[in-house]
Amino acid sequence: MPKDIKKYIFIVGGVMSGVGKGVATASIGRILQSRGFEVTALKIDPYVNVDAGTMNPTEHGEVFVLNDGTECDQDMGNYERLLDRDLTGENYMTTGSIYLSVINKERNLEYGGKCVEVVPHIPLEVISRIDKALVKNKAEIAITEIGGTVGEYQNILFLEAIRMLKLKKSDDVVLVLVSHLPSLSDGSELKTKPTQYAVRTLNSAGLQPDIIIARASVPLDKKRKNKIAFNCNIKEQDVISAPDVNNIYEVPVNFEKDDLSLNILEKLKLKPKTRDLKKWRQLANLVNTTKKTVEIGIVGKYFGTGNFILTDSYISVIEAIKHAAYFYKANPVIEWIDAEEFEKNPAKLKGLSKYRGIVIPGGFGSRGVEGKISAIKYLRLNKIPFLGLCYGMQLATIEYSRSVAGLKGAHTTEVNPETPYPVIDILPEQKKHLADKNYGATMRLGAYPAAIKKGTIAYSAYKEPLISERHRHRYEVNPEYIEKLEKKGLVFSGFSPNRRLMEIIELPKEKHPFFVASQFHPELKSRPFKPHPLFREFINTALKK
Ligand code: GLN
């Protein structure tokens, strides 16, 4: 493999956001990998926030966490899942993080006393970050997605970075516009005008797209392709049809119907080495044909503005459930259950019995907490498969303390600092951060090792004594209560190697078919063809219910 390959693909959005630019980015990465290239993917968010950790999930979707502890946009999760690569902090930047490093460099005299200007120094910093990501990820092609849409005032400097790079290395840069073709609700023709305007906007930033991915509810007909090509000044074969799909894992397969990988490689002056999308075709086929289903409920609270927000707030959990279900050749049927409903009307708890399994995911603060705790009690008593994630594990510990260990009023100090039994308490190093109001990137973040106890459900899932999982939390099981809870039958099946931090709790198989919860976030490491061991065992048990 020639060592010196260094190519750049940029993905920008036109017309409107939310048309699947992140999935398009990841899928382009996947099809180029299938041609034998080492690919990495980056996301640039136009926010001033330095990272995604302080943003509300109902507004911005899930906060994804990388091994190195970087808190980032949920698109990074799509990249990791589709590329099957662990990414690094170099792969994520925001306007805030770029300005922060330019300002820090300037303060350290790294610009040698020159006048530091928005142009060129900000775009140059963006380019140097992409180069760093290429090196760090040992990749030959970097695909960089620019958040938002062209024409937004706030991403103009990123377009400028593309322009500067294209000017210098025209054979090494491909610009892809992901656009949207609306149609009126009467099913009339797809409209191309908004795409034409988006291209004009790019033109005014000194850029011309090389490829247009046309998202629409249906595949593009010849006439529409022709119209876009003519009006947007590109060849017809450079207009790629991207119709709605049932499942994001179909997108790479769909792109190849228009030979997108060969097209991009030709523009980058690269020759394909292999062709390997068979697994993906099989997966797409399985999802579309299998009749087997597994009904899973997610008890959550980030409901905000309805279904869309919901899927965004818990996207990695949903994907992890899918991966595990596909492993057993089943399609998951996922339903949302608002934890607060159980507080208003406890009779609704009975509704949990209709699911084959329930996931209680992570969360913060007090809203919905008592509802989740009563749901956990119901699942424990009625032997319904339960998987708790982070807050889900903390609340399961509280429920067990209250109901089985006789610790009435037990709680987490996050919700009730005055509780007589603080079974979940703040990590010592976190106390100072909170006192100093130092909230950004200060949680226990990223990958930490954990030891797994033999003879437990966790061990039979992982089949290894030492694992590494990603974290994002401030609180933990209070070590003072571990012995007491163990005596009352709660099993701590995973813990930090020094046994100070509890990582997994479970109930023995004789008592419950699957009652397992983890302090870490297993959903962040699940991949389409490598379902996470805990999700896999959870779905396996759920399918038997
Ligand atoms: N709020 C809890 C904590 O900070 C759980 C966090 C989470 O679920 N990610 O420890």
Coordinates of C-alpha atoms and ligand atoms in Angstrom, one line a residue:
M1 CA 0.0 0.0 0.0
P2 CA 1.6 3.3 -1.0
K3 CA 2.2 5.0 2.3
D4 CA 1.8 8.6 1.1
I5 CA -1.9 8.5 0.2
K6 CA -3.5 11.6 1.8
K7 CA -6.9 12.5 0.5
Y8 CA -9.8 14.6 1.7
I9 CA -13.5 14.3 1.2
F10 CA -15.8 17.0 2.5
I11 CA -19.5 16.6 3.0
V12 CA -21.7 19.7 3.2
G13 CA -25.5 19.9 3.5
G14 CA -27.9 21.9 1.3
V15 CA -31.6 22.9 1.6
M16 CA -32.2 21.7 5.1
S17 CA -30.7 19.8 8.0
G18 CA -31.7 16.4 9.3
V19 CA -31.5 14.7 5.8
G20 CA -29.0 12.1 6.9
K21 CA -25.7 13.8 6.2
G22 CA -24.0 11.9 9.0
V23 CA -25.2 8.6 7.7
A24 CA -24.1 9.6 4.2
T25 CA -20.6 10.5 5.5
A26 CA -20.3 7.2 7.3
S27 CA -21.6 5.2 4.4
I28 CA -19.2 6.8 2.0
G29 CA -16.5 5.8 4.4
R30 CA -17.8 2.3 4.4
I31 CA -17.9 1.9 0.6
L32 CA -14.3 3.3 0.3
Q33 CA -13.2 0.8 3.0
S34 CA -14.8 -1.9 0.9
R35 CA -12.5 -0.9 -1.9
G36 CA -9.4 -1.5 0.3
F37 CA -8.7 2.0 1.7
E38 CA -8.1 3.0 5.3
V39 CA -10.7 5.7 6.1
T40 CA -11.4 7.9 9.0
A41 CA -14.3 10.3 9.5
L42 CA -14.5 13.7 11.2
K43 CA -17.3 16.0 12.3
I44 CA -17.2 19.7 12.5
D45 CA -20.0 21.3 14.5
P46 CA -20.5 25.0 14.0
Y47 CA -21.4 25.7 17.7
V48 CA -19.3 27.8 20.0
N49 CA -19.6 25.1 22.7
V50 CA -16.1 23.4 23.0
D51 CA -17.7 20.0 23.2
A52 CA -21.1 18.3 23.1
G53 CA -21.1 17.4 26.8
T54 CA -22.9 20.5 28.1
M55 CA -25.7 20.5 25.5
N56 CA -29.2 19.3 26.3
P57 CA -30.0 15.9 24.7
T58 CA -33.5 17.0 23.8
E59 CA -32.1 19.8 21.7
H60 CA -28.9 18.2 20.3
G61 CA -29.5 14.5 20.6
E62 CA -27.3 12.0 22.4
V63 CA -23.8 12.9 23.6
F64 CA -21.5 10.3 22.2
V65 CA -18.3 9.5 24.1
L66 CA -15.1 8.2 22.5
N67 CA -12.5 5.9 24.2
D68 CA -10.3 8.9 25.0
G69 CA -13.2 10.6 26.8
T70 CA -14.1 13.1 24.1
E71 CA -17.8 14.1 24.4
C72 CA -19.1 14.6 20.9
D73 CA -22.0 14.7 18.5
Q74 CA -24.1 11.6 17.9
D75 CA -22.9 11.4 14.3
M76 CA -19.5 10.2 15.6
G77 CA -21.4 7.1 16.8
N78 CA -22.7 6.5 13.2
Y79 CA -19.1 6.8 11.9
E80 CA -17.8 4.4 14.5
R81 CA -20.6 1.9 13.8
L82 CA -20.4 2.0 10.0
L83 CA -16.6 2.1 9.8
D84 CA -16.1 -0.3 12.6
R85 CA -13.3 1.9 13.9
D86 CA -12.7 3.5 17.3
L87 CA -12.2 7.2 16.6
T88 CA -10.3 9.8 18.6
G89 CA -10.7 13.4 19.9
E90 CA -8.9 14.6 16.8
N91 CA -11.9 13.5 14.8
Y92 CA -14.3 16.0 16.4
M93 CA -14.1 19.8 16.4
T94 CA -16.4 22.7 17.0
T95 CA -16.0 26.4 16.2
G96 CA -15.3 26.9 20.0
S97 CA -12.6 24.2 20.1
I98 CA -10.9 25.6 17.0
Y99 CA -10.9 29.2 18.3
L100 CA -9.8 28.0 21.7
S101 CA -6.7 26.3 20.3
V102 CA -5.8 29.2 18.0
I103 CA -6.1 31.6 20.9
N104 CA -4.0 29.3 23.1
K105 CA -1.3 29.0 20.4
E106 CA -1.3 32.8 20.0
R107 CA -0.9 33.2 23.8
N108 CA 2.0 30.8 23.7
L109 CA 3.6 32.9 20.9
E110 CA 3.3 29.9 18.4
Y111 CA 2.5 32.4 15.6
G112 CA 5.8 34.2 16.2
G113 CA 4.3 37.5 17.0
K114 CA 2.4 37.8 13.7
C115 CA -1.1 39.3 13.5
V116 CA -3.4 36.3 13.9
E117 CA -6.5 36.6 11.7
V118 CA -9.7 34.8 11.2
V119 CA -8.6 34.1 7.7
P120 CA -6.3 32.3 7.1
H121 CA -5.6 31.1 10.6
I122 CA -8.9 29.6 11.6
P123 CA -9.3 27.6 8.3
L124 CA -5.6 26.6 8.6
E125 CA -6.2 25.2 12.1
V126 CA -9.2 23.2 10.7
I127 CA -6.9 21.7 8.0
S128 CA -4.2 20.9 10.5
R129 CA -6.7 19.1 12.7
I130 CA -7.8 17.0 9.7
D131 CA -4.2 16.1 9.0
K132 CA -3.7 15.2 12.7
A133 CA -6.8 12.9 12.5
L134 CA -5.3 11.2 9.4
V135 CA -2.1 10.5 11.2
K136 CA -3.7 9.5 14.5
N137 CA -6.1 7.1 12.8
K138 CA -3.5 5.8 10.3
A139 CA -5.9 6.6 7.6
E140 CA -5.4 7.4 3.9
I141 CA -8.7 9.2 3.3
A142 CA -10.4 11.7 5.7
I143 CA -14.1 12.3 5.3
T144 CA -15.1 15.5 7.0
E145 CA -18.7 16.4 7.6
I146 CA -19.5 20.0 8.1
G147 CA -22.5 20.5 10.4
G148 CA -25.5 22.6 9.4
T149 CA -26.2 23.7 5.8
V150 CA -24.4 25.9 3.3
G151 CA -25.5 29.5 3.5
E152 CA -25.5 29.5 7.3
Y153 CA -23.3 32.4 8.5
Q154 CA -21.7 30.2 11.1
N155 CA -20.0 27.6 8.8
I156 CA -18.5 30.0 6.3
L157 CA -15.0 29.5 7.7
F158 CA -15.2 25.8 7.2
L159 CA -16.1 26.3 3.6
E160 CA -13.1 28.6 3.4
A161 CA -10.9 25.7 4.7
I162 CA -12.3 23.5 1.8
R163 CA -11.6 26.2 -0.7
M164 CA -8.0 26.7 0.5
L165 CA -7.3 23.0 0.5
K166 CA -8.9 22.5 -3.0
L167 CA -6.9 25.3 -4.4
K168 CA -3.7 23.8 -3.2
K169 CA -4.4 20.1 -3.9
S170 CA -7.2 19.9 -6.4
D171 CA -6.6 16.2 -7.1
D172 CA -6.8 15.3 -3.5
V173 CA -10.1 16.9 -2.5
V174 CA -13.7 15.9 -3.3
L175 CA -16.6 18.0 -2.3
V176 CA -20.0 16.3 -1.8
L177 CA -23.2 18.2 -1.4
V178 CA -26.0 16.2 0.4
S179 CA -29.2 17.9 -0.7
H180 CA -32.9 17.3 -0.4
L181 CA -35.6 17.2 -3.1
P182 CA -38.9 18.0 -1.6
S183 CA -42.2 17.0 -3.1
L184 CA -45.7 18.3 -2.4
S185 CA -47.9 16.0 -0.3
D186 CA -50.0 15.2 -3.3
G187 CA -47.1 13.0 -4.5
S188 CA -46.2 15.3 -7.4
E189 CA -42.7 15.5 -8.9
L190 CA -39.6 16.0 -6.8
K191 CA -38.4 19.6 -6.8
T192 CA -34.9 20.5 -7.8
K193 CA -34.9 24.3 -7.3
P194 CA -33.8 24.3 -3.7
T195 CA -30.8 22.2 -4.7
Q196 CA -29.9 24.6 -7.4
Y197 CA -30.0 27.5 -4.8
A198 CA -27.7 25.5 -2.5
V199 CA -25.2 25.1 -5.3
R200 CA -25.3 28.8 -6.0
T201 CA -24.6 29.5 -2.3
L202 CA -21.6 27.1 -2.5
N203 CA -20.5 28.9 -5.7
S204 CA -20.5 32.2 -3.9
A205 CA -18.1 30.8 -1.3
G206 CA -15.8 29.9 -4.2
L207 CA -16.8 26.2 -4.3
Q208 CA -18.3 23.9 -6.8
P209 CA -19.6 20.4 -5.6
D210 CA -18.1 17.4 -7.3
I211 CA -20.9 15.1 -6.4
I212 CA -24.5 15.8 -5.3
I213 CA -26.3 13.2 -3.2
A214 CA -30.0 13.8 -3.7
R215 CA -32.0 12.7 -0.7
A216 CA -35.6 12.2 -1.5
S217 CA -38.5 10.1 -0.4
V218 CA -38.2 8.0 -3.6
P219 CA -35.4 7.2 -6.1
L220 CA -34.5 9.9 -8.6
D221 CA -35.7 9.4 -12.2
K222 CA -33.5 10.2 -15.2
K223 CA -35.2 13.5 -15.8
R224 CA -34.5 14.8 -12.4
K225 CA -30.9 13.7 -12.5
N226 CA -30.5 15.4 -15.8
K227 CA -32.1 18.6 -14.5
I228 CA -29.8 18.8 -11.5
A229 CA -26.8 18.0 -13.6
F230 CA -27.6 20.7 -16.1
N231 CA -28.5 23.4 -13.7
C232 CA -25.8 22.7 -11.1
N233 CA -23.1 22.3 -13.7
I234 CA -22.0 18.7 -13.0
K235 CA -22.2 15.4 -14.9
E236 CA -25.3 13.3 -14.6
Q237 CA -23.3 10.4 -13.2
D238 CA -22.2 12.7 -10.4
V239 CA -25.8 13.0 -9.2
I240 CA -26.5 10.1 -6.7
S241 CA -29.9 9.0 -5.9
A242 CA -30.5 8.5 -2.1
P243 CA -34.1 7.5 -1.4
D244 CA -35.5 6.9 2.1
V245 CA -34.6 3.5 3.4
N246 CA -36.0 1.4 6.3
N247 CA -32.6 1.0 7.8
I248 CA -29.4 3.1 7.7
Y249 CA -27.4 0.0 7.0
E250 CA -28.9 -0.1 3.5
V251 CA -27.4 3.2 2.6
P252 CA -23.9 1.9 1.6
V253 CA -25.5 -0.7 -0.6
N254 CA -27.8 1.9 -2.2
F255 CA -24.9 4.3 -2.9
E256 CA -23.1 1.5 -4.8
K257 CA -26.1 1.2 -7.1
D258 CA -24.8 4.4 -8.6
D259 CA -21.2 3.3 -8.4
L260 CA -20.3 6.0 -5.9
S261 CA -17.1 4.4 -4.6
L262 CA -15.6 4.1 -8.1
N263 CA -16.7 7.6 -8.9
I264 CA -15.0 9.1 -5.8
L265 CA -11.8 7.1 -6.3
E266 CA -11.5 8.2 -9.9
K267 CA -11.8 11.8 -8.8
L268 CA -9.1 11.2 -6.2
K269 CA -6.9 9.5 -8.7
L270 CA -7.0 6.2 -6.8
K271 CA -7.6 2.7 -8.1
P272 CA -9.9 0.3 -6.3
K273 CA -8.1 -2.6 -4.7
T274 CA -11.0 -4.8 -3.5
R275 CA -14.8 -5.0 -3.6
D276 CA -16.4 -6.3 -0.4
L277 CA -19.9 -5.3 0.5
K278 CA -21.4 -8.8 0.7
K279 CA -22.0 -8.7 4.5
W280 CA -23.8 -5.4 4.2
R281 CA -26.1 -6.7 1.4
Q282 CA -26.9 -9.7 3.5
L283 CA -27.7 -7.5 6.5
A284 CA -29.9 -5.2 4.4
N285 CA -31.7 -8.2 3.1
L286 CA -32.2 -9.8 6.5
V287 CA -33.7 -6.6 7.9
N288 CA -36.1 -6.4 5.0
T289 CA -37.2 -10.0 5.0
T290 CA -37.1 -11.5 8.5
K291 CA -40.5 -12.1 10.1
K292 CA -39.1 -12.7 13.6
T293 CA -39.5 -9.8 16.0
V294 CA -38.5 -8.9 19.5
E295 CA -40.5 -6.3 21.4
I296 CA -38.4 -4.0 23.6
G297 CA -39.5 -1.0 25.7
I298 CA -37.2 1.9 26.6
V299 CA -38.2 3.7 29.8
G300 CA -36.8 7.2 29.3
K301 CA -37.5 10.9 29.9
Y302 CA -35.9 12.9 27.0
F303 CA -39.2 13.1 25.2
G304 CA -39.2 16.8 24.5
T305 CA -40.7 17.3 21.1
G306 CA -41.9 13.9 20.3
N307 CA -40.6 10.8 18.5
F308 CA -37.8 12.4 16.5
I309 CA -36.1 13.9 19.5
L310 CA -36.5 10.6 21.3
T311 CA -34.7 8.5 18.7
D312 CA -31.9 11.2 18.7
S313 CA -31.5 11.2 22.4
Y314 CA -31.1 7.5 22.6
I315 CA -29.7 6.6 19.2
S316 CA -26.8 4.4 20.4
V317 CA -29.1 2.4 22.6
I318 CA -31.5 1.9 19.7
E319 CA -28.6 0.8 17.4
A320 CA -27.2 -1.5 20.0
I321 CA -30.6 -3.2 20.4
K322 CA -30.8 -3.5 16.6
H323 CA -27.3 -5.1 16.3
A324 CA -28.2 -7.7 19.0
A325 CA -31.6 -8.4 17.4
Y326 CA -30.0 -8.9 14.0
F327 CA -27.5 -11.3 15.5
Y328 CA -30.5 -13.5 16.3
K329 CA -32.1 -12.8 12.9
A330 CA -34.9 -10.7 14.4
N331 CA -36.1 -7.2 13.9
P332 CA -36.6 -5.2 17.1
V333 CA -39.9 -3.4 17.7
I334 CA -38.9 -0.6 20.0
E335 CA -41.5 1.4 22.0
W336 CA -41.0 4.5 24.2
I337 CA -42.3 4.6 27.7
D338 CA -42.3 7.9 29.5
A339 CA -41.1 7.2 33.1
E340 CA -43.2 10.1 34.5
E341 CA -46.4 8.3 33.5
F342 CA -45.7 5.7 36.2
E343 CA -45.5 8.4 38.8
K344 CA -48.9 9.8 37.7
N345 CA -50.6 6.5 37.3
P346 CA -48.8 3.4 38.9
A347 CA -51.5 1.1 37.4
K348 CA -49.7 1.7 34.1
L349 CA -46.8 -0.5 35.3
K350 CA -48.7 -3.6 34.3
G351 CA -48.2 -2.5 30.7
L352 CA -44.5 -3.4 31.1
S353 CA -45.5 -7.1 30.9
K354 CA -46.3 -6.9 27.2
Y355 CA -42.6 -6.4 26.3
R356 CA -40.0 -9.1 26.0
G357 CA -37.4 -6.9 27.6
I358 CA -37.0 -3.4 29.0
V359 CA -34.0 -1.1 28.8
I360 CA -33.6 1.8 31.3
P361 CA -30.9 4.1 29.8
G362 CA -28.7 6.8 31.2
G363 CA -30.0 10.2 32.5
F364 CA -29.4 13.1 34.8
G365 CA -31.4 14.9 37.5
S366 CA -34.6 14.1 39.3
R367 CA -37.4 14.2 36.7
G368 CA -38.9 10.7 36.1
V369 CA -36.6 9.0 38.6
E370 CA -39.3 7.6 40.9
G371 CA -41.1 6.3 37.8
K372 CA -38.0 4.5 36.7
I373 CA -37.5 3.1 40.2
S374 CA -41.0 1.7 40.3
A375 CA -40.6 0.3 36.8
I376 CA -37.4 -1.5 37.9
K377 CA -39.2 -3.0 40.9
Y378 CA -42.0 -4.2 38.6
L379 CA -39.4 -5.8 36.3
R380 CA -37.6 -7.5 39.2
L381 CA -40.7 -8.9 40.8
N382 CA -42.3 -10.0 37.5
K383 CA -39.0 -11.5 36.1
I384 CA -39.1 -9.4 32.9
P385 CA -35.6 -9.1 31.3
F386 CA -34.1 -5.8 32.3
L387 CA -30.9 -4.0 31.1
G388 CA -29.9 -0.9 33.0
L389 CA -27.4 1.6 31.6
C390 CA -25.5 4.0 33.9
Y391 CA -28.3 5.9 35.6
G392 CA -30.4 2.7 35.0
M393 CA -27.8 0.8 37.1
Q394 CA -27.8 3.5 39.9
L395 CA -31.6 3.4 40.1
A396 CA -31.6 -0.4 40.2
T397 CA -29.2 -0.3 43.1
I398 CA -31.5 2.2 44.9
E399 CA -34.6 0.1 44.3
Y400 CA -32.8 -3.0 45.7
S401 CA -31.6 -1.1 48.7
R402 CA -35.1 0.2 49.4
S403 CA -37.1 -2.9 48.7
V404 CA -34.8 -5.8 49.7
A405 CA -32.0 -4.4 51.9
G406 CA -34.4 -2.5 54.1
L407 CA -32.8 0.9 53.6
K408 CA -35.9 3.0 53.5
G409 CA -35.4 6.3 51.7
A410 CA -32.2 5.2 50.1
H411 CA -31.3 7.4 47.2
T412 CA -28.6 9.0 45.1
T413 CA -27.2 12.3 46.4
E414 CA -27.7 13.7 42.9
V415 CA -31.5 13.7 43.6
N416 CA -31.6 13.8 47.4
P417 CA -28.4 15.1 49.2
E418 CA -30.2 14.6 52.6
T419 CA -31.0 10.9 52.1
P420 CA -30.4 8.7 55.2
Y421 CA -28.8 6.1 52.9
P422 CA -26.7 7.6 50.1
V423 CA -26.2 4.3 48.3
I424 CA -25.2 6.2 45.2
D425 CA -22.9 9.1 45.9
I426 CA -20.6 11.5 44.1
L427 CA -17.2 10.3 43.0
P428 CA -14.7 12.1 45.3
E429 CA -12.8 13.8 42.5
Q430 CA -16.1 15.1 41.2
K431 CA -17.0 17.0 44.3
K432 CA -14.6 19.8 43.6
H433 CA -15.7 20.2 40.0
L434 CA -19.3 20.7 41.1
A435 CA -18.3 23.1 43.9
D436 CA -16.3 25.1 41.4
K437 CA -19.2 25.1 38.9
N438 CA -16.8 23.4 36.5
Y439 CA -19.2 21.3 34.3
G440 CA -17.6 21.0 30.9
A441 CA -15.8 17.7 30.2
T442 CA -15.3 17.0 33.9
M443 CA -17.3 13.8 34.4
R444 CA -15.6 10.4 34.6
L445 CA -15.3 10.1 30.8
G446 CA -14.1 7.5 28.3
A447 CA -12.7 4.0 28.5
Y448 CA -11.8 2.4 31.8
P449 CA -11.0 -1.3 32.5
A450 CA -13.2 -3.5 34.6
A451 CA -12.7 -7.0 36.1
I452 CA -15.5 -9.5 35.5
K453 CA -16.4 -12.0 38.2
K454 CA -16.5 -15.7 37.1
G455 CA -19.8 -17.6 37.2
T456 CA -21.9 -14.5 36.6
I457 CA -24.2 -13.6 33.7
A458 CA -21.7 -10.8 32.9
Y459 CA -18.9 -13.4 32.6
S460 CA -21.0 -15.7 30.4
A461 CA -21.7 -12.7 28.1
Y462 CA -18.1 -11.4 27.9
K463 CA -16.3 -14.7 28.3
E464 CA -13.3 -12.8 29.6
P465 CA -12.0 -11.6 32.9
L466 CA -10.9 -8.0 31.9
I467 CA -12.9 -5.7 29.8
S468 CA -12.8 -2.0 28.8
E469 CA -15.9 0.1 28.6
R470 CA -16.8 3.8 28.1
H471 CA -18.1 6.0 30.9
R472 CA -19.9 9.3 31.4
H473 CA -21.0 9.9 35.0
R474 CA -20.3 11.8 38.2
Y475 CA -21.9 9.4 40.7
E476 CA -21.1 5.8 41.7
V477 CA -22.2 3.0 44.1
N478 CA -21.2 4.1 47.5
P479 CA -18.5 1.6 48.7
E480 CA -19.9 1.7 52.3
Y481 CA -23.0 -0.2 51.1
I482 CA -21.5 -2.9 48.9
E483 CA -21.1 -5.5 51.6
K484 CA -24.7 -5.0 52.9
L485 CA -26.2 -5.2 49.4
E486 CA -24.1 -8.3 48.6
K487 CA -25.4 -10.0 51.7
K488 CA -28.9 -9.3 50.6
G489 CA -28.3 -11.1 47.3
L490 CA -27.2 -8.3 44.9
V491 CA -24.3 -9.5 42.8
F492 CA -21.5 -7.1 41.8
S493 CA -20.2 -8.9 38.8
G494 CA -18.0 -6.2 37.4
F495 CA -15.7 -3.7 39.2
S496 CA -12.6 -1.6 38.6
P497 CA -9.5 -3.7 39.0
N498 CA -8.8 -2.1 42.4
R499 CA -12.3 -3.0 43.4
R500 CA -13.2 0.5 44.4
L501 CA -15.8 1.3 41.7
M502 CA -18.7 -1.0 41.0
E503 CA -19.3 -1.5 37.2
I504 CA -22.0 -4.2 36.8
I505 CA -24.8 -5.4 39.1
E506 CA -27.0 -8.4 38.5
L507 CA -29.3 -10.9 40.1
P508 CA -28.4 -14.6 40.0
K509 CA -30.1 -16.6 37.1
E510 CA -32.1 -18.7 39.6
K511 CA -33.8 -15.5 40.8
H512 CA -34.4 -13.7 37.6
P513 CA -33.8 -14.6 33.9
F514 CA -31.9 -11.3 33.2
F515 CA -31.5 -8.5 35.6
V516 CA -28.3 -6.8 34.6
A517 CA -27.1 -3.2 34.8
S518 CA -23.9 -1.4 34.1
Q519 CA -22.3 1.8 35.3
F520 CA -20.7 2.2 31.9
H521 CA -22.4 2.7 28.6
P522 CA -22.2 -0.6 26.6
E523 CA -24.3 0.9 23.8
L524 CA -21.4 3.1 22.8
K525 CA -19.3 0.1 21.7
S526 CA -21.8 -2.0 19.9
R527 CA -21.2 -2.5 16.2
P528 CA -23.5 -3.9 13.4
F529 CA -21.6 -7.2 13.1
K530 CA -20.3 -7.2 16.7
P531 CA -23.3 -6.8 19.0
H532 CA -22.3 -5.8 22.5
P533 CA -22.1 -8.9 24.8
L534 CA -24.6 -7.5 27.4
F535 CA -27.1 -6.4 24.7
R536 CA -26.7 -9.7 23.0
E537 CA -27.4 -11.7 26.1
F538 CA -30.3 -9.4 27.0
I539 CA -31.9 -9.9 23.6
N540 CA -31.2 -13.7 23.7
T541 CA -33.1 -13.9 27.0
A542 CA -35.8 -11.6 25.8
L543 CA -36.4 -13.8 22.7
K544 CA -37.1 -16.7 25.0
K545 CA -39.7 -14.8 27.0
Ligands
GLN1 N1 -26.6 11.1 36.5 C1 -25.8 9.9 36.7 C2 -24.4 10.3 37.1 O1 -23.9 11.4 36.8 C3 -25.8 9.0 35.6 C4 -25.2 9.5 34.3 C5 -25.6 8.8 33.1 O2 -26.6 8.0 33.1 N2 -24.8 9.0 32.0 O3 -23.6 9.5 37.6

